[in-house]
Amino acid sequence: MKTLLCIAIFSLFALGSVEAQSMGTVLTTELGALRLAPLNALYFIAPPMIFNIIFGPKLKLDHFPGAAPKPWEAVEWVFRVASFMYPLFLPINPENPGFGPGLTLYCLSMALYFASWLPYMASEEPSWARNWVFRFAPAYLPILWLGGISLMSNSTIHAGLSIVFVSFHVGEYVIRYGKREGSKTSE
């Protein structure tokens, strides 16, 4: 598994380098050995990562007991890492026609994403949060802010990685929710 992950990361590095060079960023100053553009899509990945690190331990995981099968979780994890790390190689071009709509989508969906966690940090799940639209919101809303990053950077590769990640992420929620419902019927 570690070998597969290393191969995937090196492949993403190569793809990201080629895609970043083909975009021709407006900002020509480069920083460090990785030659990162000063305005880089990684800055847009940082807020949800920091939010997840800070508030993840506050989630009441009894709302989703159990786990998805290990191969499912492994694929989800690989695509999570890929969709979160690939922006390291994506310069953001403010002159890109998708920059304004992408930034708007990113900001609005980040607010929704942060709000979607609130019912799962409460000591008792509110009854309105049991509706599947609210229950699965933390799983499907990342496609919106990841899509905003893809629009801002004009990256179809990142969009594809994000779609696969969110598909597996939502699938994991469905599996966990199914196990919760199955445990309720067997009681």
Short mmCIF file of N, CA and C in Angstrom, two decimals:
data_model
loop_
_atom_site.label_atom_id
_atom_site.label_comp_id
_atom_site.label_asym_id
_atom_site.label_seq_id
_atom_site.Cartn_x
_atom_site.Cartn_y
_atom_site.Cartn_z
N MET A 1 0.82 -1.19 0.00
CA MET A 1 0.00 0.00 0.00
C MET A 1 0.86 1.26 0.00
N LYS A 2 1.95 1.26 0.81
CA LYS A 2 2.83 2.43 0.86
C LYS A 2 3.51 2.64 -0.49
N THR A 3 3.87 1.56 -1.15
CA THR A 3 4.50 1.67 -2.47
C THR A 3 3.53 2.30 -3.46
N LEU A 4 2.29 1.85 -3.43
CA LEU A 4 1.27 2.41 -4.32
C LEU A 4 1.08 3.90 -4.06
N LEU A 5 1.07 4.29 -2.79
CA LEU A 5 0.92 5.69 -2.44
C LEU A 5 2.10 6.50 -2.94
N CYS A 6 3.32 6.00 -2.77
CA CYS A 6 4.51 6.71 -3.26
C CYS A 6 4.47 6.87 -4.78
N ILE A 7 4.08 5.83 -5.48
CA ILE A 7 3.98 5.91 -6.94
C ILE A 7 2.93 6.95 -7.33
N ALA A 8 1.80 6.95 -6.62
CA ALA A 8 0.74 7.91 -6.92
C ALA A 8 1.21 9.34 -6.68
N ILE A 9 1.92 9.58 -5.58
CA ILE A 9 2.39 10.93 -5.27
C ILE A 9 3.41 11.40 -6.30
N PHE A 10 4.35 10.53 -6.68
CA PHE A 10 5.33 10.92 -7.70
C PHE A 10 4.66 11.16 -9.05
N SER A 11 3.65 10.37 -9.37
CA SER A 11 2.91 10.58 -10.62
C SER A 11 2.18 11.92 -10.59
N LEU A 12 1.57 12.23 -9.45
CA LEU A 12 0.88 13.51 -9.31
C LEU A 12 1.85 14.67 -9.41
N PHE A 13 3.03 14.49 -8.84
CA PHE A 13 4.04 15.54 -8.92
C PHE A 13 4.38 15.82 -10.38
N ALA A 14 4.59 14.76 -11.16
CA ALA A 14 4.91 14.92 -12.58
C ALA A 14 3.75 15.58 -13.33
N LEU A 15 2.53 15.08 -13.11
CA LEU A 15 1.36 15.67 -13.78
C LEU A 15 1.18 17.14 -13.39
N GLY A 16 1.33 17.43 -12.11
CA GLY A 16 1.17 18.80 -11.64
C GLY A 16 2.21 19.72 -12.22
N SER A 17 3.44 19.26 -12.32
CA SER A 17 4.50 20.08 -12.90
C SER A 17 4.20 20.40 -14.35
N VAL A 18 3.77 19.40 -15.11
CA VAL A 18 3.45 19.61 -16.52
C VAL A 18 2.26 20.56 -16.66
N GLU A 19 1.22 20.33 -15.85
CA GLU A 19 0.03 21.18 -15.94
C GLU A 19 0.36 22.62 -15.54
N ALA A 20 1.14 22.80 -14.48
CA ALA A 20 1.50 24.14 -14.03
C ALA A 20 2.32 24.88 -15.08
N GLN A 21 3.23 24.17 -15.74
CA GLN A 21 4.04 24.81 -16.78
C GLN A 21 3.19 25.18 -17.98
N SER A 22 2.20 24.35 -18.31
CA SER A 22 1.38 24.63 -19.49
C SER A 22 0.42 25.79 -19.27
N MET A 23 0.12 26.12 -17.99
CA MET A 23 -0.82 27.19 -17.71
C MET A 23 -0.21 28.57 -17.89
N GLY A 24 1.08 28.70 -17.67
CA GLY A 24 1.72 30.00 -17.79
C GLY A 24 1.15 31.00 -16.80
N THR A 25 1.51 30.89 -15.55
CA THR A 25 0.97 31.74 -14.51
C THR A 25 1.32 33.21 -14.72
N VAL A 26 0.43 34.10 -14.30
CA VAL A 26 0.67 35.54 -14.39
C VAL A 26 1.80 35.93 -13.45
N LEU A 27 1.84 35.32 -12.29
CA LEU A 27 2.86 35.63 -11.30
C LEU A 27 4.12 34.83 -11.61
N THR A 28 5.21 35.52 -11.92
CA THR A 28 6.40 34.81 -12.37
C THR A 28 7.39 34.55 -11.26
N THR A 29 7.26 35.19 -10.11
CA THR A 29 8.18 34.94 -9.01
C THR A 29 7.93 33.55 -8.47
N GLU A 30 9.00 32.79 -8.26
CA GLU A 30 8.85 31.43 -7.75
C GLU A 30 9.59 31.31 -6.43
N LEU A 31 9.10 30.46 -5.55
CA LEU A 31 9.68 30.30 -4.23
C LEU A 31 10.18 28.88 -4.03
N GLY A 32 11.32 28.73 -3.42
CA GLY A 32 11.79 27.45 -2.95
C GLY A 32 12.15 26.45 -4.03
N ALA A 33 12.59 25.28 -3.55
CA ALA A 33 13.05 24.22 -4.44
C ALA A 33 11.93 23.65 -5.30
N LEU A 34 10.70 23.67 -4.81
CA LEU A 34 9.59 23.13 -5.59
C LEU A 34 9.06 24.14 -6.62
N ARG A 35 9.59 25.37 -6.59
CA ARG A 35 9.21 26.41 -7.54
C ARG A 35 7.71 26.70 -7.47
N LEU A 36 7.22 26.91 -6.27
CA LEU A 36 5.80 27.18 -6.06
C LEU A 36 5.49 28.63 -6.43
N ALA A 37 4.38 28.83 -7.08
CA ALA A 37 3.95 30.18 -7.40
C ALA A 37 3.48 30.85 -6.10
N PRO A 38 3.71 32.18 -5.95
CA PRO A 38 3.29 32.85 -4.71
C PRO A 38 1.80 32.75 -4.44
N LEU A 39 0.98 32.81 -5.47
CA LEU A 39 -0.45 32.61 -5.29
C LEU A 39 -0.74 31.21 -5.80
N ASN A 40 -0.94 30.29 -4.88
CA ASN A 40 -0.97 28.89 -5.18
C ASN A 40 -2.25 28.28 -4.63
N ALA A 41 -2.79 27.29 -5.31
CA ALA A 41 -4.04 26.66 -4.87
C ALA A 41 -3.92 26.01 -3.51
N LEU A 42 -2.70 25.73 -3.07
CA LEU A 42 -2.51 25.13 -1.75
C LEU A 42 -3.07 26.03 -0.65
N TYR A 43 -3.02 27.34 -0.86
CA TYR A 43 -3.55 28.26 0.14
C TYR A 43 -5.06 28.08 0.34
N PHE A 44 -5.73 27.57 -0.67
CA PHE A 44 -7.17 27.35 -0.57
C PHE A 44 -7.49 25.98 0.04
N ILE A 45 -6.52 25.09 0.07
CA ILE A 45 -6.70 23.79 0.73
C ILE A 45 -6.46 23.93 2.23
N ALA A 46 -5.65 24.90 2.63
CA ALA A 46 -5.29 25.06 4.05
C ALA A 46 -6.50 25.28 4.97
N PRO A 47 -7.47 26.15 4.66
CA PRO A 47 -8.58 26.35 5.61
C PRO A 47 -9.36 25.08 5.95
N PRO A 48 -9.78 24.26 4.95
CA PRO A 48 -10.49 23.05 5.36
C PRO A 48 -9.61 22.05 6.10
N MET A 49 -8.32 22.00 5.75
CA MET A 49 -7.42 21.08 6.47
C MET A 49 -7.27 21.50 7.92
N ILE A 50 -7.07 22.79 8.14
CA ILE A 50 -6.94 23.31 9.52
C ILE A 50 -8.25 23.08 10.28
N PHE A 51 -9.38 23.37 9.63
CA PHE A 51 -10.69 23.15 10.25
C PHE A 51 -10.85 21.68 10.66
N ASN A 52 -10.50 20.76 9.76
CA ASN A 52 -10.63 19.32 10.05
C ASN A 52 -9.73 18.91 11.20
N ILE A 53 -8.52 19.45 11.25
CA ILE A 53 -7.59 19.11 12.33
C ILE A 53 -8.10 19.63 13.67
N ILE A 54 -8.61 20.85 13.69
CA ILE A 54 -9.07 21.45 14.95
C ILE A 54 -10.39 20.83 15.42
N PHE A 55 -11.35 20.69 14.50
CA PHE A 55 -12.70 20.29 14.92
C PHE A 55 -12.99 18.80 14.73
N GLY A 56 -12.16 18.08 14.00
CA GLY A 56 -12.36 16.64 13.81
C GLY A 56 -12.50 15.88 15.12
N PRO A 57 -11.63 16.15 16.11
CA PRO A 57 -11.76 15.44 17.39
C PRO A 57 -13.05 15.76 18.16
N LYS A 58 -13.72 16.85 17.79
CA LYS A 58 -14.97 17.23 18.47
C LYS A 58 -16.20 16.53 17.89
N LEU A 59 -16.04 15.83 16.78
CA LEU A 59 -17.17 15.13 16.17
C LEU A 59 -17.61 13.96 17.04
N LYS A 60 -18.91 13.78 17.13
CA LYS A 60 -19.47 12.64 17.85
C LYS A 60 -19.63 11.51 16.83
N LEU A 61 -18.68 10.61 16.79
CA LEU A 61 -18.67 9.57 15.76
C LEU A 61 -19.73 8.49 15.98
N ASP A 62 -20.44 8.55 17.10
CA ASP A 62 -21.52 7.58 17.29
C ASP A 62 -22.67 7.84 16.31
N HIS A 63 -22.65 9.00 15.64
CA HIS A 63 -23.66 9.26 14.60
C HIS A 63 -23.44 8.32 13.41
N PHE A 64 -22.21 7.86 13.20
CA PHE A 64 -21.86 6.98 12.09
C PHE A 64 -20.98 5.85 12.61
N PRO A 65 -21.55 4.88 13.31
CA PRO A 65 -20.74 3.80 13.84
C PRO A 65 -20.26 2.87 12.74
N GLY A 66 -19.28 2.06 13.06
CA GLY A 66 -18.79 1.09 12.09
C GLY A 66 -17.81 1.72 11.13
N ALA A 67 -17.51 0.99 10.10
CA ALA A 67 -16.54 1.46 9.11
C ALA A 67 -16.84 0.83 7.76
N ALA A 68 -16.32 1.45 6.74
CA ALA A 68 -16.42 0.88 5.40
C ALA A 68 -15.38 -0.24 5.28
N PRO A 69 -15.51 -1.10 4.29
CA PRO A 69 -14.50 -2.14 4.08
C PRO A 69 -13.13 -1.49 3.87
N LYS A 70 -12.07 -2.16 4.33
CA LYS A 70 -10.71 -1.62 4.26
C LYS A 70 -10.30 -1.21 2.84
N PRO A 71 -10.57 -2.02 1.80
CA PRO A 71 -10.18 -1.57 0.45
C PRO A 71 -10.88 -0.27 0.05
N TRP A 72 -12.14 -0.12 0.45
CA TRP A 72 -12.89 1.11 0.15
C TRP A 72 -12.22 2.30 0.83
N GLU A 73 -11.90 2.14 2.11
CA GLU A 73 -11.25 3.21 2.85
C GLU A 73 -9.88 3.55 2.26
N ALA A 74 -9.17 2.53 1.79
CA ALA A 74 -7.84 2.76 1.20
C ALA A 74 -7.94 3.59 -0.08
N VAL A 75 -8.90 3.25 -0.93
CA VAL A 75 -9.07 4.02 -2.17
C VAL A 75 -9.50 5.45 -1.85
N GLU A 76 -10.43 5.59 -0.91
CA GLU A 76 -10.87 6.93 -0.51
C GLU A 76 -9.69 7.73 0.00
N TRP A 77 -8.85 7.12 0.83
CA TRP A 77 -7.71 7.80 1.42
C TRP A 77 -6.71 8.23 0.35
N VAL A 78 -6.42 7.37 -0.61
CA VAL A 78 -5.48 7.71 -1.68
C VAL A 78 -6.00 8.91 -2.48
N PHE A 79 -7.28 8.90 -2.82
CA PHE A 79 -7.83 10.02 -3.59
C PHE A 79 -8.02 11.27 -2.73
N ARG A 80 -8.21 11.11 -1.43
CA ARG A 80 -8.25 12.27 -0.53
C ARG A 80 -6.89 12.95 -0.54
N VAL A 81 -5.84 12.16 -0.34
CA VAL A 81 -4.48 12.72 -0.35
C VAL A 81 -4.19 13.36 -1.69
N ALA A 82 -4.57 12.70 -2.77
CA ALA A 82 -4.31 13.23 -4.11
C ALA A 82 -5.04 14.55 -4.34
N SER A 83 -6.32 14.62 -3.97
CA SER A 83 -7.08 15.85 -4.22
C SER A 83 -6.68 16.98 -3.28
N PHE A 84 -6.10 16.66 -2.12
CA PHE A 84 -5.65 17.70 -1.21
C PHE A 84 -4.20 18.12 -1.49
N MET A 85 -3.39 17.21 -2.04
CA MET A 85 -1.99 17.54 -2.29
C MET A 85 -1.75 18.06 -3.70
N TYR A 86 -2.56 17.68 -4.65
CA TYR A 86 -2.35 18.12 -6.03
C TYR A 86 -2.34 19.65 -6.16
N PRO A 87 -3.15 20.39 -5.38
CA PRO A 87 -3.11 21.85 -5.48
C PRO A 87 -1.74 22.46 -5.15
N LEU A 88 -0.86 21.71 -4.52
CA LEU A 88 0.49 22.19 -4.28
C LEU A 88 1.15 22.60 -5.59
N PHE A 89 0.74 22.00 -6.69
CA PHE A 89 1.36 22.24 -7.99
C PHE A 89 0.53 23.16 -8.89
N LEU A 90 -0.55 23.69 -8.37
CA LEU A 90 -1.45 24.49 -9.20
C LEU A 90 -1.33 25.98 -8.89
N PRO A 91 -0.79 26.76 -9.82
CA PRO A 91 -0.82 28.20 -9.61
C PRO A 91 -2.22 28.73 -9.87
N ILE A 92 -2.60 29.73 -9.10
CA ILE A 92 -3.89 30.39 -9.29
C ILE A 92 -3.63 31.61 -10.18
N ASN A 93 -4.40 31.75 -11.22
CA ASN A 93 -4.24 32.86 -12.15
C ASN A 93 -5.47 33.76 -12.03
N PRO A 94 -5.34 34.94 -11.40
CA PRO A 94 -6.49 35.83 -11.25
C PRO A 94 -7.08 36.30 -12.58
N GLU A 95 -6.33 36.18 -13.67
CA GLU A 95 -6.85 36.58 -14.98
C GLU A 95 -7.59 35.44 -15.69
N ASN A 96 -7.58 34.26 -15.09
CA ASN A 96 -8.30 33.11 -15.63
C ASN A 96 -9.81 33.41 -15.57
N PRO A 97 -10.56 33.16 -16.64
CA PRO A 97 -12.00 33.44 -16.62
C PRO A 97 -12.75 32.69 -15.51
N GLY A 98 -12.22 31.56 -15.05
CA GLY A 98 -12.88 30.81 -13.99
C GLY A 98 -12.51 31.27 -12.60
N PHE A 99 -11.60 32.25 -12.49
CA PHE A 99 -11.15 32.66 -11.15
C PHE A 99 -12.27 33.25 -10.31
N GLY A 100 -13.02 34.21 -10.84
CA GLY A 100 -14.10 34.86 -10.08
C GLY A 100 -15.20 33.89 -9.67
N PRO A 101 -15.75 33.13 -10.64
CA PRO A 101 -16.76 32.14 -10.25
C PRO A 101 -16.21 31.07 -9.29
N GLY A 102 -14.96 30.67 -9.52
CA GLY A 102 -14.35 29.65 -8.64
C GLY A 102 -14.18 30.15 -7.22
N LEU A 103 -13.73 31.41 -7.09
CA LEU A 103 -13.56 31.99 -5.76
C LEU A 103 -14.90 32.15 -5.05
N THR A 104 -15.92 32.56 -5.78
CA THR A 104 -17.26 32.69 -5.20
C THR A 104 -17.78 31.34 -4.74
N LEU A 105 -17.67 30.33 -5.60
CA LEU A 105 -18.10 28.98 -5.25
C LEU A 105 -17.34 28.47 -4.04
N TYR A 106 -16.03 28.70 -4.02
CA TYR A 106 -15.18 28.26 -2.91
C TYR A 106 -15.65 28.89 -1.59
N CYS A 107 -15.82 30.21 -1.58
CA CYS A 107 -16.18 30.90 -0.33
C CYS A 107 -17.55 30.48 0.19
N LEU A 108 -18.54 30.43 -0.69
CA LEU A 108 -19.88 30.04 -0.26
C LEU A 108 -19.92 28.59 0.22
N SER A 109 -19.26 27.71 -0.51
CA SER A 109 -19.31 26.30 -0.12
C SER A 109 -18.48 26.01 1.13
N MET A 110 -17.43 26.80 1.38
CA MET A 110 -16.68 26.61 2.63
C MET A 110 -17.56 26.97 3.83
N ALA A 111 -18.35 28.04 3.70
CA ALA A 111 -19.26 28.41 4.79
C ALA A 111 -20.27 27.30 5.04
N LEU A 112 -20.83 26.74 3.96
CA LEU A 112 -21.78 25.63 4.10
C LEU A 112 -21.10 24.40 4.70
N TYR A 113 -19.89 24.11 4.25
CA TYR A 113 -19.15 22.94 4.75
C TYR A 113 -18.90 23.08 6.25
N PHE A 114 -18.42 24.24 6.68
CA PHE A 114 -18.17 24.43 8.11
C PHE A 114 -19.47 24.30 8.91
N ALA A 115 -20.55 24.86 8.40
CA ALA A 115 -21.85 24.77 9.09
C ALA A 115 -22.37 23.33 9.12
N SER A 116 -22.04 22.53 8.11
CA SER A 116 -22.55 21.16 8.06
C SER A 116 -21.99 20.28 9.18
N TRP A 117 -20.90 20.69 9.77
CA TRP A 117 -20.31 19.92 10.87
C TRP A 117 -21.02 20.16 12.20
N LEU A 118 -21.70 21.27 12.34
CA LEU A 118 -22.27 21.65 13.63
C LEU A 118 -23.17 20.58 14.26
N PRO A 119 -24.10 19.96 13.50
CA PRO A 119 -24.94 18.94 14.14
C PRO A 119 -24.15 17.75 14.68
N TYR A 120 -22.99 17.47 14.11
CA TYR A 120 -22.21 16.31 14.52
C TYR A 120 -21.26 16.63 15.67
N MET A 121 -21.17 17.91 16.02
CA MET A 121 -20.39 18.29 17.19
C MET A 121 -21.29 18.47 18.40
N ALA A 122 -22.59 18.49 18.20
CA ALA A 122 -23.55 18.65 19.30
C ALA A 122 -23.60 17.35 20.10
N SER A 123 -23.96 17.46 21.36
CA SER A 123 -24.02 16.27 22.20
C SER A 123 -25.12 15.32 21.74
N GLU A 124 -26.21 15.89 21.24
CA GLU A 124 -27.28 15.06 20.70
C GLU A 124 -27.63 15.56 19.31
N GLU A 125 -27.76 14.63 18.38
CA GLU A 125 -28.03 14.99 16.99
C GLU A 125 -29.43 15.60 16.88
N PRO A 126 -29.54 16.81 16.31
CA PRO A 126 -30.87 17.41 16.12
C PRO A 126 -31.70 16.56 15.16
N SER A 127 -33.01 16.57 15.35
CA SER A 127 -33.88 15.74 14.51
C SER A 127 -33.81 16.16 13.04
N TRP A 128 -33.67 17.46 12.75
CA TRP A 128 -33.59 17.91 11.36
C TRP A 128 -32.33 17.40 10.67
N ALA A 129 -31.28 17.10 11.45
CA ALA A 129 -30.03 16.63 10.87
C ALA A 129 -30.10 15.16 10.45
N ARG A 130 -31.20 14.50 10.76
CA ARG A 130 -31.34 13.09 10.37
C ARG A 130 -31.77 12.92 8.93
N ASN A 131 -32.20 14.00 8.29
CA ASN A 131 -32.55 13.99 6.88
C ASN A 131 -31.26 13.78 6.10
N TRP A 132 -31.29 12.95 5.05
CA TRP A 132 -30.06 12.60 4.33
C TRP A 132 -29.37 13.81 3.73
N VAL A 133 -30.11 14.86 3.37
CA VAL A 133 -29.50 16.06 2.79
C VAL A 133 -28.53 16.69 3.80
N PHE A 134 -28.93 16.74 5.06
CA PHE A 134 -28.07 17.30 6.09
C PHE A 134 -27.05 16.28 6.58
N ARG A 135 -27.48 15.02 6.70
CA ARG A 135 -26.60 13.98 7.22
C ARG A 135 -25.35 13.80 6.36
N PHE A 136 -25.53 13.84 5.05
CA PHE A 136 -24.40 13.59 4.14
C PHE A 136 -23.70 14.87 3.69
N ALA A 137 -24.15 16.03 4.17
CA ALA A 137 -23.55 17.30 3.74
C ALA A 137 -22.04 17.37 3.96
N PRO A 138 -21.49 16.92 5.10
CA PRO A 138 -20.04 16.98 5.25
C PRO A 138 -19.30 16.09 4.24
N ALA A 139 -20.00 15.13 3.68
CA ALA A 139 -19.36 14.24 2.70
C ALA A 139 -19.44 14.80 1.29
N TYR A 140 -20.57 15.41 0.90
CA TYR A 140 -20.70 15.85 -0.49
C TYR A 140 -20.33 17.31 -0.71
N LEU A 141 -20.34 18.15 0.32
CA LEU A 141 -20.01 19.57 0.12
C LEU A 141 -18.56 19.81 -0.31
N PRO A 142 -17.60 18.95 0.05
CA PRO A 142 -16.24 19.19 -0.46
C PRO A 142 -16.15 19.26 -1.98
N ILE A 143 -17.07 18.62 -2.70
CA ILE A 143 -16.98 18.70 -4.16
C ILE A 143 -17.17 20.14 -4.62
N LEU A 144 -17.92 20.93 -3.87
CA LEU A 144 -18.13 22.33 -4.25
C LEU A 144 -16.87 23.17 -4.04
N TRP A 145 -16.27 23.10 -2.83
CA TRP A 145 -15.08 23.93 -2.63
C TRP A 145 -13.87 23.38 -3.38
N LEU A 146 -13.78 22.06 -3.56
CA LEU A 146 -12.71 21.52 -4.41
C LEU A 146 -12.95 21.93 -5.86
N GLY A 147 -14.21 21.97 -6.28
CA GLY A 147 -14.55 22.45 -7.61
C GLY A 147 -14.19 23.91 -7.80
N GLY A 148 -14.37 24.71 -6.76
CA GLY A 148 -13.97 26.12 -6.81
C GLY A 148 -12.47 26.26 -7.04
N ILE A 149 -11.70 25.42 -6.36
CA ILE A 149 -10.24 25.43 -6.55
C ILE A 149 -9.90 25.01 -7.98
N SER A 150 -10.58 24.00 -8.48
CA SER A 150 -10.33 23.55 -9.85
C SER A 150 -10.67 24.65 -10.85
N LEU A 151 -11.76 25.39 -10.62
CA LEU A 151 -12.11 26.50 -11.51
C LEU A 151 -11.07 27.62 -11.44
N MET A 152 -10.66 27.97 -10.23
CA MET A 152 -9.69 29.05 -10.08
C MET A 152 -8.36 28.72 -10.75
N SER A 153 -7.99 27.44 -10.71
CA SER A 153 -6.71 27.03 -11.29
C SER A 153 -6.86 26.46 -12.69
N ASN A 154 -8.09 26.32 -13.16
CA ASN A 154 -8.37 25.78 -14.49
C ASN A 154 -7.77 24.38 -14.66
N SER A 155 -7.94 23.53 -13.65
CA SER A 155 -7.33 22.20 -13.65
C SER A 155 -8.39 21.10 -13.78
N THR A 156 -8.40 20.44 -14.92
CA THR A 156 -9.31 19.31 -15.09
C THR A 156 -8.81 18.08 -14.35
N ILE A 157 -7.50 17.97 -14.17
CA ILE A 157 -6.94 16.83 -13.42
C ILE A 157 -7.41 16.91 -11.98
N HIS A 158 -7.31 18.09 -11.36
CA HIS A 158 -7.76 18.24 -9.98
C HIS A 158 -9.26 17.99 -9.86
N ALA A 159 -10.02 18.45 -10.85
CA ALA A 159 -11.47 18.21 -10.83
C ALA A 159 -11.75 16.71 -10.84
N GLY A 160 -11.05 15.96 -11.67
CA GLY A 160 -11.25 14.51 -11.74
C GLY A 160 -10.88 13.82 -10.44
N LEU A 161 -9.73 14.19 -9.86
CA LEU A 161 -9.32 13.61 -8.58
C LEU A 161 -10.35 13.90 -7.50
N SER A 162 -10.87 15.12 -7.50
CA SER A 162 -11.86 15.53 -6.49
C SER A 162 -13.16 14.76 -6.63
N ILE A 163 -13.60 14.53 -7.86
CA ILE A 163 -14.85 13.79 -8.09
C ILE A 163 -14.71 12.36 -7.58
N VAL A 164 -13.58 11.73 -7.86
CA VAL A 164 -13.38 10.34 -7.39
C VAL A 164 -13.32 10.32 -5.86
N PHE A 165 -12.57 11.25 -5.26
CA PHE A 165 -12.48 11.30 -3.80
C PHE A 165 -13.86 11.46 -3.17
N VAL A 166 -14.63 12.46 -3.63
CA VAL A 166 -15.93 12.73 -3.01
C VAL A 166 -16.89 11.57 -3.24
N SER A 167 -16.79 10.90 -4.38
CA SER A 167 -17.64 9.72 -4.63
C SER A 167 -17.38 8.64 -3.59
N PHE A 168 -16.12 8.36 -3.33
CA PHE A 168 -15.79 7.36 -2.32
C PHE A 168 -16.11 7.85 -0.92
N HIS A 169 -15.97 9.15 -0.67
CA HIS A 169 -16.26 9.72 0.64
C HIS A 169 -17.76 9.61 0.95
N VAL A 170 -18.59 9.95 -0.01
CA VAL A 170 -20.04 9.82 0.16
C VAL A 170 -20.39 8.34 0.33
N GLY A 171 -19.76 7.49 -0.46
CA GLY A 171 -20.00 6.05 -0.33
C GLY A 171 -19.69 5.53 1.06
N GLU A 172 -18.61 6.06 1.65
CA GLU A 172 -18.28 5.64 3.02
C GLU A 172 -19.38 6.06 3.99
N TYR A 173 -19.92 7.27 3.83
CA TYR A 173 -21.02 7.72 4.68
C TYR A 173 -22.24 6.81 4.50
N VAL A 174 -22.53 6.45 3.26
CA VAL A 174 -23.68 5.58 2.99
C VAL A 174 -23.48 4.23 3.68
N ILE A 175 -22.28 3.69 3.58
CA ILE A 175 -21.98 2.40 4.23
C ILE A 175 -22.13 2.52 5.74
N ARG A 176 -21.55 3.57 6.32
CA ARG A 176 -21.65 3.76 7.77
C ARG A 176 -23.10 3.96 8.20
N TYR A 177 -23.86 4.75 7.45
CA TYR A 177 -25.25 4.99 7.78
C TYR A 177 -26.05 3.70 7.66
N GLY A 178 -25.75 2.89 6.65
CA GLY A 178 -26.42 1.59 6.48
C GLY A 178 -26.15 0.68 7.65
N LYS A 179 -24.92 0.71 8.17
CA LYS A 179 -24.59 -0.11 9.34
C LYS A 179 -25.33 0.38 10.57
N ARG A 180 -25.50 1.70 10.67
CA ARG A 180 -26.23 2.27 11.81
C ARG A 180 -27.69 1.82 11.75
N GLU A 181 -28.29 1.92 10.56
CA GLU A 181 -29.68 1.51 10.40
C GLU A 181 -29.84 0.01 10.62
N GLY A 182 -28.86 -0.78 10.15
CA GLY A 182 -28.90 -2.22 10.35
C GLY A 182 -28.81 -2.60 11.82
N SER A 183 -28.01 -1.84 12.59
CA SER A 183 -27.90 -2.13 14.02
C SER A 183 -29.17 -1.74 14.74
N LYS A 184 -29.90 -0.73 14.25
CA LYS A 184 -31.16 -0.35 14.89
C LYS A 184 -32.24 -1.40 14.66
N THR A 185 -32.27 -2.00 13.47
CA THR A 185 -33.30 -2.99 13.19
C THR A 185 -33.04 -4.30 13.88
N SER A 186 -31.78 -4.60 14.20
CA SER A 186 -31.48 -5.87 14.87
C SER A 186 -31.68 -5.80 16.38
N GLU A 187 -31.89 -4.58 16.90
CA GLU A 187 -32.08 -4.45 18.35
C GLU A 187 -33.48 -4.85 18.78
#
